[in-house]
C-alpha positions as a printed Julia matrix, in Angstrom:
764×3 Matrix{Float64}:
  26.79   -2.51   -86.55
  23.53   -1.78   -88.25
  20.44   -0.53   -86.49
  17.86   -2.75   -88.1
  14.51   -4.12   -87.13
  13.32   -7.56   -88.26
   9.75   -8.72   -88.0
   8.62  -12.17   -86.95
   5.2   -11.77   -88.46
   3.18   -9.48   -90.69
  -0.09  -10.59   -89.18
  -2.02   -7.92   -87.28
  -3.62   -8.79   -83.94
  -7.16  -10.1    -84.16
 -10.04   -8.5    -82.32
  -9.96  -11.28   -79.73
  -6.26  -10.64   -79.08
  -6.46   -6.89   -78.56
  -6.55   -7.23   -74.77
  -3.43   -9.37   -74.86
  -1.65   -6.82   -77.07
  -2.69   -4.03   -74.73
  -1.12   -5.93   -71.86
   2.06   -6.38   -73.91
   2.21   -2.64   -74.62
   1.88   -1.96   -70.92
   4.13   -4.71   -69.59
   7.07   -4.54   -72.04
   8.19   -1.06   -70.89
   7.75   -2.13   -67.27
   9.91   -5.22   -67.8
  12.55   -3.16   -69.6
  12.7    -0.59   -66.8
  12.75   -3.36   -64.23
  15.67   -4.95   -66.06
  17.69   -1.74   -65.89
  16.84   -1.32   -62.19
  17.75   -4.93   -61.44
  21.01   -4.67   -63.37
  21.91   -1.52   -61.48
  21.0    -3.03   -58.12
  23.02   -6.18   -58.78
  26.14   -4.21   -59.79
  25.93   -1.53   -57.11
  29.22   -1.16   -55.24
  30.0     0.85   -52.15
  31.89    3.92   -53.43
  35.32    4.66   -52.04
  37.96    7.33   -52.46
  41.0     6.6    -54.63
  44.6     6.86   -53.52
  44.92    9.64   -56.08
  42.34   10.82   -58.58
  43.12   10.39   -62.28
  41.91   12.43   -65.25
  42.79   11.3    -68.78
  42.08   13.6    -71.7
  42.66   11.86   -75.02
  42.91   13.42   -78.46
  42.87   11.01   -81.37
  45.77   11.25   -83.8
  47.76   14.1    -82.25
  51.31   13.98   -83.57
  54.29   14.77   -81.29
  56.26   16.45   -84.09
  53.43   18.88   -84.8
  52.99   19.48   -81.07
  56.64   20.53   -80.8
  56.35   22.74   -83.88
  53.23   24.52   -82.61
  54.59   24.8    -79.07
  57.79   26.37   -80.37
  55.76   29.12   -82.05
  53.68   29.74   -78.91
  50.44   28.31   -80.28
  49.89   25.78   -77.46
  50.49   27.63   -74.16
  48.73   25.14   -71.89
  50.54   22.1    -73.26
  53.77   24.09   -73.05
  53.04   24.7    -69.37
  52.54   20.97   -68.81
  55.78   20.26   -70.65
  57.72   22.65   -68.39
  56.12   21.68   -65.09
  55.45   18.0    -65.7
  56.08   15.77   -68.69
  55.99   15.76   -72.48
  57.12   12.54   -74.15
  56.28   10.44   -77.14
  53.84    7.63   -76.4
  54.59    4.42   -78.26
  51.59    3.05   -80.14
  50.63   -0.51   -81.08
  50.83   -2.47   -84.3
  48.9    -1.57   -86.35
  48.43    2.04   -85.27
  44.7     2.18   -86.04
  42.3     3.93   -83.68
  40.11    0.96   -82.65
  43.24   -1.16   -82.15
  45.18    1.49   -80.22
  42.33    2.57   -77.95
  41.49   -1.09   -77.23
  45.11   -1.64   -76.19
  44.88    1.51   -74.05
  41.82    0.01   -72.34
  43.22   -3.44   -71.53
  46.91   -2.6    -71.12
  48.08   -5.03   -73.79
  48.66   -5.62   -77.49
  45.87   -6.81   -79.84
  46.47  -10.4    -78.77
  44.94   -9.37   -75.44
  41.69   -7.98   -76.89
  41.19   -9.4    -80.39
  40.82   -6.14   -82.35
  43.47   -6.35   -85.09
  42.15   -3.93   -87.73
  39.27   -1.66   -88.66
  38.17   -4.69   -90.67
  37.75   -8.29   -89.63
  36.28  -11.4    -91.25
  32.98  -13.16   -90.71
  34.35  -16.56   -89.81
  31.51  -18.0    -91.88
  31.53  -20.09   -95.02
  33.43  -19.01   -97.04
  35.96  -17.51   -94.66
  37.2   -14.84   -97.08
  34.34  -12.37   -96.6
  34.71   -9.17   -94.57
  32.44   -8.71   -91.6
  30.18   -5.67   -91.29
  30.79   -5.96   -87.53
  34.47   -5.11   -87.16
  34.54   -4.18   -83.47
  30.81   -3.82   -82.76
  28.35   -6.68   -83.02
  24.59   -6.48   -82.98
  21.43   -8.1    -81.78
  18.55   -7.1    -84.0
  15.19   -6.0    -82.71
  12.28   -8.34   -83.32
   8.61   -7.59   -83.59
   5.49   -9.68   -83.48
   2.5    -8.09   -85.12
   4.19   -4.71   -84.9
   4.88   -5.08   -81.16
   8.51   -5.14   -79.98
   9.44   -8.36   -78.23
  13.19   -7.71   -78.33
  14.91   -4.34   -78.52
  18.04   -3.79   -80.63
  21.34   -3.61   -78.85
  25.02   -3.53   -79.65
  27.72   -5.94   -78.52
  31.24   -4.7    -77.87
  33.55   -7.23   -79.53
  36.66   -6.04   -77.72
  37.96   -8.8    -75.47
  39.9    -8.49   -72.26
  39.03   -6.34   -69.26
  39.36   -2.58   -69.37
  41.11   -0.74   -66.54
  37.92    1.2    -65.82
  36.16   -2.08   -65.05
  38.69   -2.81   -62.3
  38.36    0.74   -60.99
  34.55    0.86   -60.97
  34.19   -2.58   -59.43
  36.49   -1.55   -56.6
  34.23    1.41   -55.8
  35.97    4.22   -57.72
  33.47    6.68   -59.23
  34.24    6.43   -62.94
  33.2     8.47   -65.99
  33.87    7.66   -69.65
  33.11   10.31   -72.28
  33.3     9.39   -75.98
  36.01    6.8    -75.42
  36.47    4.73   -78.61
  35.36    1.1    -78.64
  32.94    1.54   -75.73
  29.83    0.73   -77.75
  27.74   -0.91   -76.38
  28.27    1.34   -73.35
  29.54   -0.39   -70.22
  27.31   -0.01   -67.17
  29.76    0.9    -64.43
  28.83    0.79   -60.73
  28.62    4.39   -59.48
  29.67    5.44   -62.96
  28.68    6.85   -66.3
  29.66    6.02   -69.89
  28.88    7.78   -73.18
  29.99    5.7    -76.16
  32.44    7.01   -78.76
  33.94    5.49   -81.92
  31.76    2.56   -82.93
  28.38    4.25   -82.55
  26.73    4.19   -86.0
  24.39    6.61   -87.67
  20.7     5.76   -87.95
  21.37    3.88   -91.21
  23.71    1.57   -89.31
  26.89    2.92   -90.94
  29.6     5.35   -89.9
  28.79    8.01   -92.48
  25.88    7.67   -94.92
  25.45   11.21   -96.19
  22.94   12.41   -98.79
  23.68   14.59  -101.8
  20.54   15.81  -103.57
  20.36   17.64  -106.89
  17.69   18.62  -109.39
  20.12   18.08  -112.29
  19.77   14.49  -113.56
  23.2    14.67  -115.22
  24.78   15.03  -111.77
  23.2    11.86  -110.41
  24.77    9.39  -112.83
  24.26    5.65  -112.85
  25.65    4.81  -109.41
  23.47    6.04  -106.58
  25.97    4.9   -103.94
  29.33    6.66  -103.93
  32.62    4.89  -103.27
  32.65    5.95   -99.63
  29.03    5.64   -98.66
  27.18    8.71   -99.89
  23.73    8.41  -101.44
  23.2    10.62  -104.5
  19.51   11.34  -105.06
  17.6    13.17  -107.78
  15.23   15.93  -106.67
  12.11   15.75  -108.83
  10.29   18.97  -109.6
   6.57   19.34  -108.99
   5.38   22.91  -109.6
   7.48   25.22  -107.44
   8.84   22.5   -105.18
  11.31   19.61  -105.39
  10.82   16.22  -103.77
  12.84   13.12  -102.93
  13.05   10.3   -100.42
  15.93    9.92   -97.96
  16.83    6.25   -97.66
  17.32    4.83   -94.18
  18.05    1.39   -92.72
  16.86   -1.8    -94.46
  13.16   -2.48   -94.06
  12.03   -5.21   -91.65
  10.47   -7.35   -94.37
  13.58   -7.12   -96.54
  15.76   -8.14   -93.6
  13.41  -11.02   -92.84
  13.57  -12.25   -96.44
  17.36  -11.9    -96.51
  17.6   -14.02   -93.35
  15.34  -16.65   -94.93
  17.5   -16.82   -98.05
  20.7   -16.97   -95.97
  19.29  -19.79   -93.85
  18.36  -21.74   -96.99
  21.86  -21.34   -98.39
  23.45  -22.42   -95.12
  21.23  -25.5    -95.01
  22.43  -26.59   -98.46
  26.08  -25.92   -97.56
  25.68  -28.07   -94.47
  23.98  -30.86   -96.42
  26.79  -31.17   -98.98
  29.13  -32.09   -96.12
  27.0   -35.11   -95.21
  28.89  -38.42   -95.48
  27.87  -41.05   -98.01
  26.67  -38.71  -100.76
  27.12  -39.91  -104.32
  28.86  -37.74  -106.9
  25.53  -37.08  -108.61
  23.93  -36.02  -105.33
  26.83  -33.68  -104.56
  26.6   -32.11  -108.02
  22.87  -31.49  -107.57
  23.4   -29.91  -104.16
  26.28  -27.78  -105.48
  24.07  -26.61  -108.34
  21.43  -25.57  -105.8
  24.1   -23.83  -103.69
  25.23  -21.85  -106.74
  21.65  -20.88  -107.54
  20.89  -19.8   -103.98
  24.2   -17.92  -103.76
  23.48  -15.93  -106.91
  19.92  -15.3   -105.74
  21.16  -14.01  -102.38
  23.83  -11.85  -104.05
  21.27  -10.28  -106.38
  18.85   -9.75  -103.5
  21.5    -8.22  -101.24
  22.66   -5.88  -104.0
  19.3    -4.06  -103.95
  18.25   -3.56  -100.33
  14.79   -2.2    -99.63
  15.08    0.61   -97.13
  12.89    2.6    -94.85
  12.62    6.15   -96.1
  11.24    9.57   -95.31
  10.32   12.51   -97.55
  12.25   15.7    -98.16
  10.8    18.77   -99.89
  12.69   21.85  -101.1
  10.8    25.04  -102.0
  12.96   27.94  -103.3
  11.75   31.24  -101.82
  11.47   34.7   -103.32
  14.36   35.93  -101.19
  17.48   35.1   -103.24
  19.56   32.18  -101.99
  16.96   30.77   -99.6
  14.63   27.79   -99.56
  12.11   26.2    -97.25
  13.28   22.65   -96.63
  11.08   20.07   -94.93
  12.4    16.68   -93.83
   9.8    14.29   -92.47
   7.62   16.85   -90.66
  10.33   19.33   -89.61
  10.37   22.55   -91.66
  13.07   25.24   -91.72
  14.14   28.15   -93.91
  17.75   27.63   -94.97
  20.18   30.03   -96.68
  22.73   29.0    -99.29
  26.16   28.3    -97.83
  25.06   28.06   -94.2
  24.44   24.99   -92.09
  20.89   24.63   -90.84
  19.9    24.04   -87.26
  19.17   20.45   -86.24
  16.3    18.68   -87.97
  14.44   16.13   -85.88
  13.35   13.24   -88.08
  12.15    9.67   -87.83
  11.94    6.5    -89.85
   8.66    4.74   -89.22
   9.4     1.08   -88.54
   5.94   -0.2    -87.63
   2.66    1.33   -86.55
   4.03    1.39   -83.03
   7.76    2.02   -83.45
   9.83    4.78   -85.06
  13.59    5.27   -85.13
  14.35    8.89   -84.23
  17.28   10.85   -85.58
  18.74   14.31   -86.08
  20.55   15.8    -89.08
  21.62   19.1    -90.62
  21.3    20.5    -94.13
  23.74   22.57   -96.15
  21.92   24.27   -99.02
  24.48   24.76  -101.8
  22.42   26.22  -104.64
  18.86   27.11  -105.63
  19.56   28.22  -109.21
  20.04   27.09  -111.88
  20.0    23.75  -110.08
  18.87   22.95  -106.57
  21.71   21.24  -104.69
  21.95   20.36  -101.03
  23.86   18.15   -98.64
  22.13   16.3    -95.82
  24.48   15.12   -93.1
  24.46   11.51   -91.87
  21.41   11.01   -89.68
  22.55   10.77   -86.09
  20.85    8.71   -83.42
  18.75   11.22   -81.48
  20.44   11.6    -78.07
  17.07   12.29   -76.47
  15.39    9.24   -78.04
  18.13    6.77   -78.96
  17.16    3.73   -81.03
  19.83    1.73   -79.19
  21.55    2.47   -75.88
  24.48    4.84   -76.46
  25.15    5.62   -72.8
  24.7     4.1    -69.38
  22.68    5.1    -67.42
  20.51    4.95   -70.55
  18.74    8.27   -70.0
  21.88   10.36   -69.5
  22.24   11.63   -73.1
  18.67   12.89   -72.86
  19.55   14.86   -69.74
  22.76   16.09   -71.35
  21.0    17.25   -74.52
  18.49   19.17   -72.43
  21.4    20.98   -70.73
  23.74   21.71   -73.64
  21.55   21.19   -76.71
  21.49   18.46   -79.35
  24.8    16.91   -80.39
  26.2    14.34   -82.77
  26.18   10.82   -81.4
  27.95    9.05   -84.28
  31.39    7.71   -83.38
  32.92    8.97   -86.63
  31.6    12.45   -85.97
  33.17   14.42   -88.84
  31.85   14.36   -92.4
  35.17   13.32   -93.93
  33.46   11.19   -96.6
  31.46   14.17   -97.85
  34.61   16.28   -98.17
  36.62   13.44   -99.68
  34.06   12.93  -102.45
  33.4    16.6   -103.18
  29.91   16.77  -101.69
  31.28   19.3    -99.15
  33.94   21.96   -99.55
  36.68   22.77   -97.05
  34.79   25.71   -95.56
  31.69   23.66   -94.75
  33.74   20.76   -93.38
  35.83   22.92   -91.05
  32.8    24.87   -89.79
  30.96   21.68   -88.95
  33.93   19.85   -87.43
  34.96   22.78   -85.23
  31.38   23.2    -84.04
  31.28   19.5    -83.16
  34.57   19.8    -81.27
  33.21   22.75   -79.3
  30.13   20.73   -78.39
  32.22   17.72   -77.38
  34.4    19.97   -75.23
  31.27   21.35   -73.58
  30.06   17.79   -73.04
  33.38   16.75   -71.5
  33.31   19.66   -69.03
  29.66   19.08   -68.17
  30.39   15.47   -67.24
  33.5    16.5    -65.31
  31.29   18.74   -63.14
  28.64   16.02   -62.76
  30.32   14.25   -59.83
  33.5    14.02   -57.82
  35.0    11.39   -60.09
  37.89    9.26   -58.94
  38.59    8.26   -62.55
  37.61   10.37   -65.53
  38.45    9.55   -69.17
  37.35   11.62   -72.19
  38.49   11.36   -75.81
  37.96   13.92   -78.58
  38.6    12.76   -82.14
  38.38   15.89   -84.29
  42.17   16.26   -84.24
  42.39   12.98   -86.15
  39.66   13.8    -88.67
  41.09   17.19   -89.63
  44.57   15.7    -90.02
  43.28   12.99   -92.37
  41.79   15.4    -94.9
  43.88   18.57   -94.49
  47.4    17.11   -94.47
  47.71   17.79   -98.23
  47.65   21.52   -97.42
  50.76   21.37   -95.2
  52.72   19.08   -97.53
  53.69   20.83  -100.8
  55.02   17.5   -102.16
  51.63   15.79  -101.85
  49.9    15.0   -105.18
  46.75   16.75  -103.92
  48.51   19.91  -102.71
  46.66   23.06  -103.8
  48.45   26.37  -103.11
  45.22   28.38  -103.28
  43.47   26.15  -100.75
  46.64   25.99   -98.67
  46.65   29.78   -98.37
  43.13   29.69   -96.95
  42.96   26.4    -95.03
  46.58   25.41   -94.54
  46.34   26.36   -90.86
  43.38   24.02   -90.19
  45.49   21.42   -88.39
  47.13   24.1    -86.26
  43.69   25.5    -85.44
  42.35   22.15   -84.28
  45.47   21.73   -82.11
  44.81   25.2    -80.65
  41.27   24.1    -79.78
  42.75   21.05   -78.08
  45.05   23.31   -76.08
  42.13   25.53   -75.04
  40.33   22.52   -73.58
  43.49   21.39   -71.81
  43.65   24.84   -70.2
  40.08   24.53   -68.95
  40.86   21.15   -67.41
  43.99   22.53   -65.77
  41.8    25.15   -64.09
  39.51   22.41   -62.75
  42.12   20.01   -61.42
  44.04   20.1    -58.14
  47.52   18.71   -58.93
  48.03   17.86   -55.25
  45.28   15.23   -55.43
  44.87   14.46   -59.13
  47.08   13.05   -61.87
  46.34   14.49   -65.31
  47.39   12.71   -68.5
  46.97   14.16   -72.0
  47.47   11.4    -74.55
  46.93   10.41   -78.16
  46.68    6.93   -79.6
  49.0     7.53   -82.56
  50.59   10.26   -84.64
  50.32   11.13   -88.34
  52.26   11.01   -91.58
  51.68   12.03   -95.17
  49.87    9.53   -97.42
  50.96   10.24  -101.0
  50.98    6.76  -102.57
  48.51    3.89  -102.33
  49.87    0.34  -102.3
  47.54   -2.33  -103.65
  48.63   -5.4   -101.75
  46.38   -7.87  -103.55
  47.68   -6.57  -106.88
  51.22   -7.24  -105.66
  50.24  -10.71  -104.45
  48.65  -11.46  -107.83
  51.74  -10.31  -109.77
  54.5   -11.77  -107.6
  55.56  -15.14  -106.32
  58.58  -16.59  -104.51
  61.72  -14.72  -105.52
  59.68  -12.43  -107.76
  58.49  -15.32  -109.97
  55.35  -13.92  -111.61
  54.44  -17.34  -113.03
  53.69  -18.62  -109.52
  51.86  -15.69  -107.89
  50.79  -15.81  -104.26
  47.25  -14.89  -105.35
  45.98  -16.68  -108.45
  43.36  -14.86  -110.52
  40.85  -16.68  -112.71
  38.89  -13.65  -113.99
  39.53   -9.94  -114.45
  38.58   -8.0   -111.32
  36.17   -5.75  -113.2
  34.19   -4.2   -110.37
  34.67   -0.87  -108.64
  34.02   -1.53  -104.96
  32.51    0.94  -102.51
  32.1     1.19   -98.77
  28.71   -0.51   -98.96
  30.44   -3.65  -100.25
  32.73   -3.59   -97.25
  30.23   -3.1    -94.44
  27.0    -4.59   -95.77
  28.08   -8.2    -95.38
  27.95   -8.39   -99.19
  28.72  -11.91  -100.39
  30.12  -10.46  -103.66
  33.45   -9.58  -102.04
  36.4   -10.79  -104.17
  33.98  -11.36  -107.06
  33.7   -10.11  -110.63
  30.53   -9.37  -112.59
  29.79  -11.65  -115.54
  27.13  -10.63  -118.05
  25.31  -13.25  -120.13
  24.19  -11.47  -123.34
  21.96  -14.37  -124.35
  20.07  -14.57  -121.06
  20.4   -10.84  -120.44
  21.46  -11.54  -116.85
  24.47  -10.66  -114.72
  25.95  -12.92  -112.08
  29.05  -12.77  -109.93
  31.89  -15.25  -109.58
  35.11  -15.2   -107.6
  37.88  -13.59  -109.6
  40.28  -15.43  -107.29
  41.21  -19.07  -107.81
  41.26  -19.95  -104.15
  42.54  -23.49  -104.7
  45.81  -22.04  -106.05
  45.97  -18.88  -103.9
  48.46  -18.94  -101.04
  47.78  -15.49   -99.55
  45.37  -12.57   -99.71
  45.1    -9.16   -98.07
  42.2    -7.56   -96.22
  41.85   -4.34   -94.28
  44.6    -1.77   -93.89
  47.69   -3.93   -93.98
  46.73   -7.44   -92.85
  47.77  -10.44   -94.95
  46.28  -13.88   -94.43
  47.77  -17.19   -95.52
  45.24  -19.45   -97.27
  45.82  -22.04   -94.59
  44.43  -25.52   -94.97
  42.04  -26.33   -92.13
  41.34  -22.67   -91.35
  40.19  -21.29   -94.69
  37.3   -22.68   -96.72
  39.51  -23.49   -99.72
  42.84  -23.45   -97.92
  45.73  -24.86   -99.92
  48.79  -24.09   -97.75
  49.78  -26.95   -95.47
  50.83  -26.14   -91.92
  54.27  -27.48   -92.7
  54.63  -24.85   -95.44
  53.2   -21.94   -93.42
  56.51  -20.41   -92.33
  58.07  -20.78   -95.78
  55.18  -18.93   -97.46
  55.39  -16.17   -94.83
  59.15  -15.88   -95.44
  58.65  -15.58   -99.21
  56.05  -12.82   -98.86
  58.13  -10.92   -96.29
  61.21  -11.07   -98.5
  59.28   -9.84  -101.53
  57.4    -7.01   -99.85
  60.41   -5.71   -97.92
  62.25   -5.5   -101.27
  59.5    -3.42  -102.92
  60.89   -0.12  -104.24
  58.98    2.85  -105.6
  60.41    3.44  -109.11
  59.42    7.11  -108.91
  61.68    7.75  -105.9
  64.0     4.75  -105.65
  62.97    4.4   -102.0
  61.64    1.39  -100.13
  57.88    1.24   -99.76
  57.68   -1.0    -96.71
  59.78   -0.64   -93.56
  58.98   -4.07   -92.14
  56.52   -6.95   -92.47
  55.69   -8.42   -89.08
  54.63  -11.97   -88.22
  51.43  -12.0    -86.18
  52.7   -14.83   -83.99
  55.78  -12.77   -83.06
  54.18   -9.41   -82.24
  50.93  -10.54   -80.57
  50.61  -12.3    -77.24
  47.55  -13.51   -75.41
  44.34  -15.48   -75.88
  43.5   -13.87   -79.24
  46.9   -14.58   -80.8
  45.52  -17.76   -82.32
  46.56  -18.95   -85.76
  43.31  -20.9    -86.09
  41.19  -17.74   -85.82
  40.18  -16.11   -89.12
  40.48  -12.7    -87.41
  44.16  -13.24   -86.62
  46.46  -11.72   -89.3
  49.4   -13.89   -90.26
  51.38  -10.88   -91.5
  51.09   -7.17   -90.71
  52.61   -4.68   -93.14
  54.42   -1.63   -91.72
  54.71    0.98   -94.48
  57.32    3.7    -94.81
  56.18    7.32   -94.51
  54.04    8.37   -97.46
  52.67    4.9    -98.24
  49.48    3.16   -97.2
  47.17    0.46   -98.53
  45.36    1.72  -101.64
  41.66    2.54  -101.48
  40.41   -0.18  -103.83
  42.64   -2.77  -102.18
  41.04   -1.85   -98.85
  37.55   -2.19  -100.32
  38.21   -5.56  -101.95
  39.28   -4.68  -105.48
  42.38   -5.31  -107.55
  43.85   -2.55  -109.69
  46.31   -2.79  -112.58
  49.1    -1.0   -110.73
  50.68   -1.87  -107.39
  51.58    1.76  -106.63
  49.02    4.48  -107.3
  49.45    8.23  -106.56
  47.02    9.39  -103.89
  45.4    12.52  -105.31
  42.64   12.31  -102.75
  41.72   14.85  -100.1
  42.21   12.06   -97.57
  45.91   12.81   -97.54
  47.28   12.16   -94.05
  47.24    8.79   -92.34
  48.64    6.41   -89.78
  46.84    3.16   -90.61
  49.39    0.6    -91.72
  52.29    3.04   -91.44
  55.01    1.45   -89.34
  54.36    2.07   -85.62
  57.92    3.35   -85.17
  56.81    6.35   -87.28
  53.44    6.98   -85.64
  54.0     7.48   -81.91
  51.41    9.5    -80.02
  51.81   12.08   -77.25
  52.01   11.89   -73.48
  51.7    15.03   -71.34
  51.35   14.78   -67.57
  51.13   17.23   -64.68
  53.79   15.2    -62.86
  57.27   14.05   -63.86
  57.33   10.72   -65.72
  60.86    9.36   -66.09
  60.04    5.76   -66.92
  62.41    3.95   -69.27
  59.6     3.55   -71.77
  56.21    5.15   -72.3
  53.77    3.2    -74.44
  50.02    3.31   -74.71
  49.73   -0.14   -73.11
  51.48    1.29   -70.01
  48.7     3.77   -69.26
  46.25    1.21   -67.82
  48.51   -0.2    -65.06
  49.81    3.3    -64.29
  46.27    4.57   -63.71
  45.31    1.61   -61.54
  48.41    2.11   -59.39
  47.58    5.8    -58.99
  44.04    4.92   -57.95
  45.23    2.25   -55.55
  43.23   -0.46   -57.3
  44.61   -4.03   -57.4
  44.83   -5.72   -60.78
  46.24   -8.9    -62.31
  49.47   -8.98   -64.28
  49.18   -6.85   -67.41
  51.41   -6.67   -70.45
  51.86   -2.93   -69.94
  54.26   -1.62   -67.27
  53.23    1.0    -64.74
  55.17    4.26   -64.65
  54.46    4.33   -60.92
  56.32    1.08   -60.3
  59.48    2.76   -61.55
  58.94    5.3    -58.76
  58.34    8.28   -61.02
  54.64    9.0    -61.4
  53.7     8.89   -57.74
  56.7     9.64   -55.51
């Protein structure tokens, strides 16, 4: 989702219309408040007591093997207590074991066919169908202005389908609280309840992690201002004793308006070429206009005009310090220490500003000035879009416990991954965030006598992603010096988890309350990237390279970045072509779609170029199963020549592993094949971003060294701890929803998951 504001008009109100505009300024807030009151009054339900209360404390990415290891050495006393007195078991995850997929399945009690979230990445469903969507599991409605006055506020749309178990609970009268639960953005408004959104909430730029790296050394900036994973590198320009730059924010309203106009014009031409009765000459003319408009839109989209705000750095006489001003907030910052929160704003119109908060890490003042500015969070006291319901609760919470990060991907993993942050700065920030989230979770727990309480902390996942290399000496990025200093980072974040579990144990009466400690998946090492589209372009049936599954027509000569993935960029799957005569550069598909039978997107999804579903589909329905069989046979035979071991454990058919309304072969979001990698392997970075590399297998020398995405779900089970015995024949994440509803005494329709309670073990 992007937090953007589009304007319907640039015209300012005339003198004769000032009274009308004054009325608008007065009435719009009244109508908005009335809407919230009306919504609350219509959904108000008489509260009732549950059969038993339920508290769920989730920790993203906690691995059962590491839990056992740390428990055996006495590092997790509270979880050890739960294991002795109640339950500790592995919790089966879903396929694929990706956080938005797993937590969505947790919510609805079913596999992705029940909710429609199949990957971190989905497709637009537009024309052409091959483009990734910037709205993977969160959609958007943009704000609109008329003459600078808001006539529609921005809001998010949760794209997860199905009904969550907390909806059943709240609607039956159970007081319900959700704290940072993934895929709850936009926040659900629960009767007698409260929800603070988690994974899915963007930063103020509309992304998950746009950080800023500023330097006074022009040699450090380079040609590319946007890094591979979303950082913005900016040159600080010297003026006397100070240095200045602009921090880029969301796209400007006028740029968004012009982009929409160009997109509408392109769509109109694409619709017109489908008109019956057109002559060949007419079709050629329309196609020529489509090509022109497409190139124009691509060039326009490649250079977005953004809102911005100033930053000034003034080195001080005291060594290692500087006065740093962002927008109008000024602080003295010391080298190597995180600043306090800056309160900033992007001015959208004369009447509207988008408010945010950020921190600064000053890295050097001599010989070069260097600093890191964290992604700009939505200000919890003045959110640009609703991030909780009731909508004023984060304001109240911030006034009690202080400002906090609101972004769903709360850790600055991208900054560490790309060298803009070091391990020390990353760990300090992430542990501080975890402490604040723990404080938030306890504050909400004390807020009311909840019948159902669910909180999820994600720092366990983030630390594991980037620090796994320091516990795996065989990893290509292993560094013995760093391992000596930071090799215990994962254990430390597990200890912090255990501390919070202990605090919850002190708050909960086991005679009246069921407590579940869960994770959505585990973790494995990621030492080798697998470029699926490279494999598809080099292999055909039976290994016949002359008939590849993906046919290339041009060299894939672009290095893709995260902006390409989440900006809705129409240059996906395209190469850059320079015309030396004209001095221009245009883009064309490097894929010959008319002869391509399959392509990969996301973190392990493969799509058949199916006729009738895809824009240039060439595979007939009668050949669908045969093409799937050929790809499965080839991929499951892939061997790493460096080790002699298989790369892929199993390739799954979407129609066999998914069940429900979203398991629809005609949907562009539905993956035909899902790759389950062996331990150590995962989709390569450029393959994920839309590129094709020369090699199928590439060593992962990146700091992002641990993973679960795409790794076979049999290798990535999560954890289940409970304060009561659970002896069910299976324990999977889809079983949690019906188990909770049975404990609460709330009726529900048939779910795919199976309740522990109905086996007579969770609630004797």
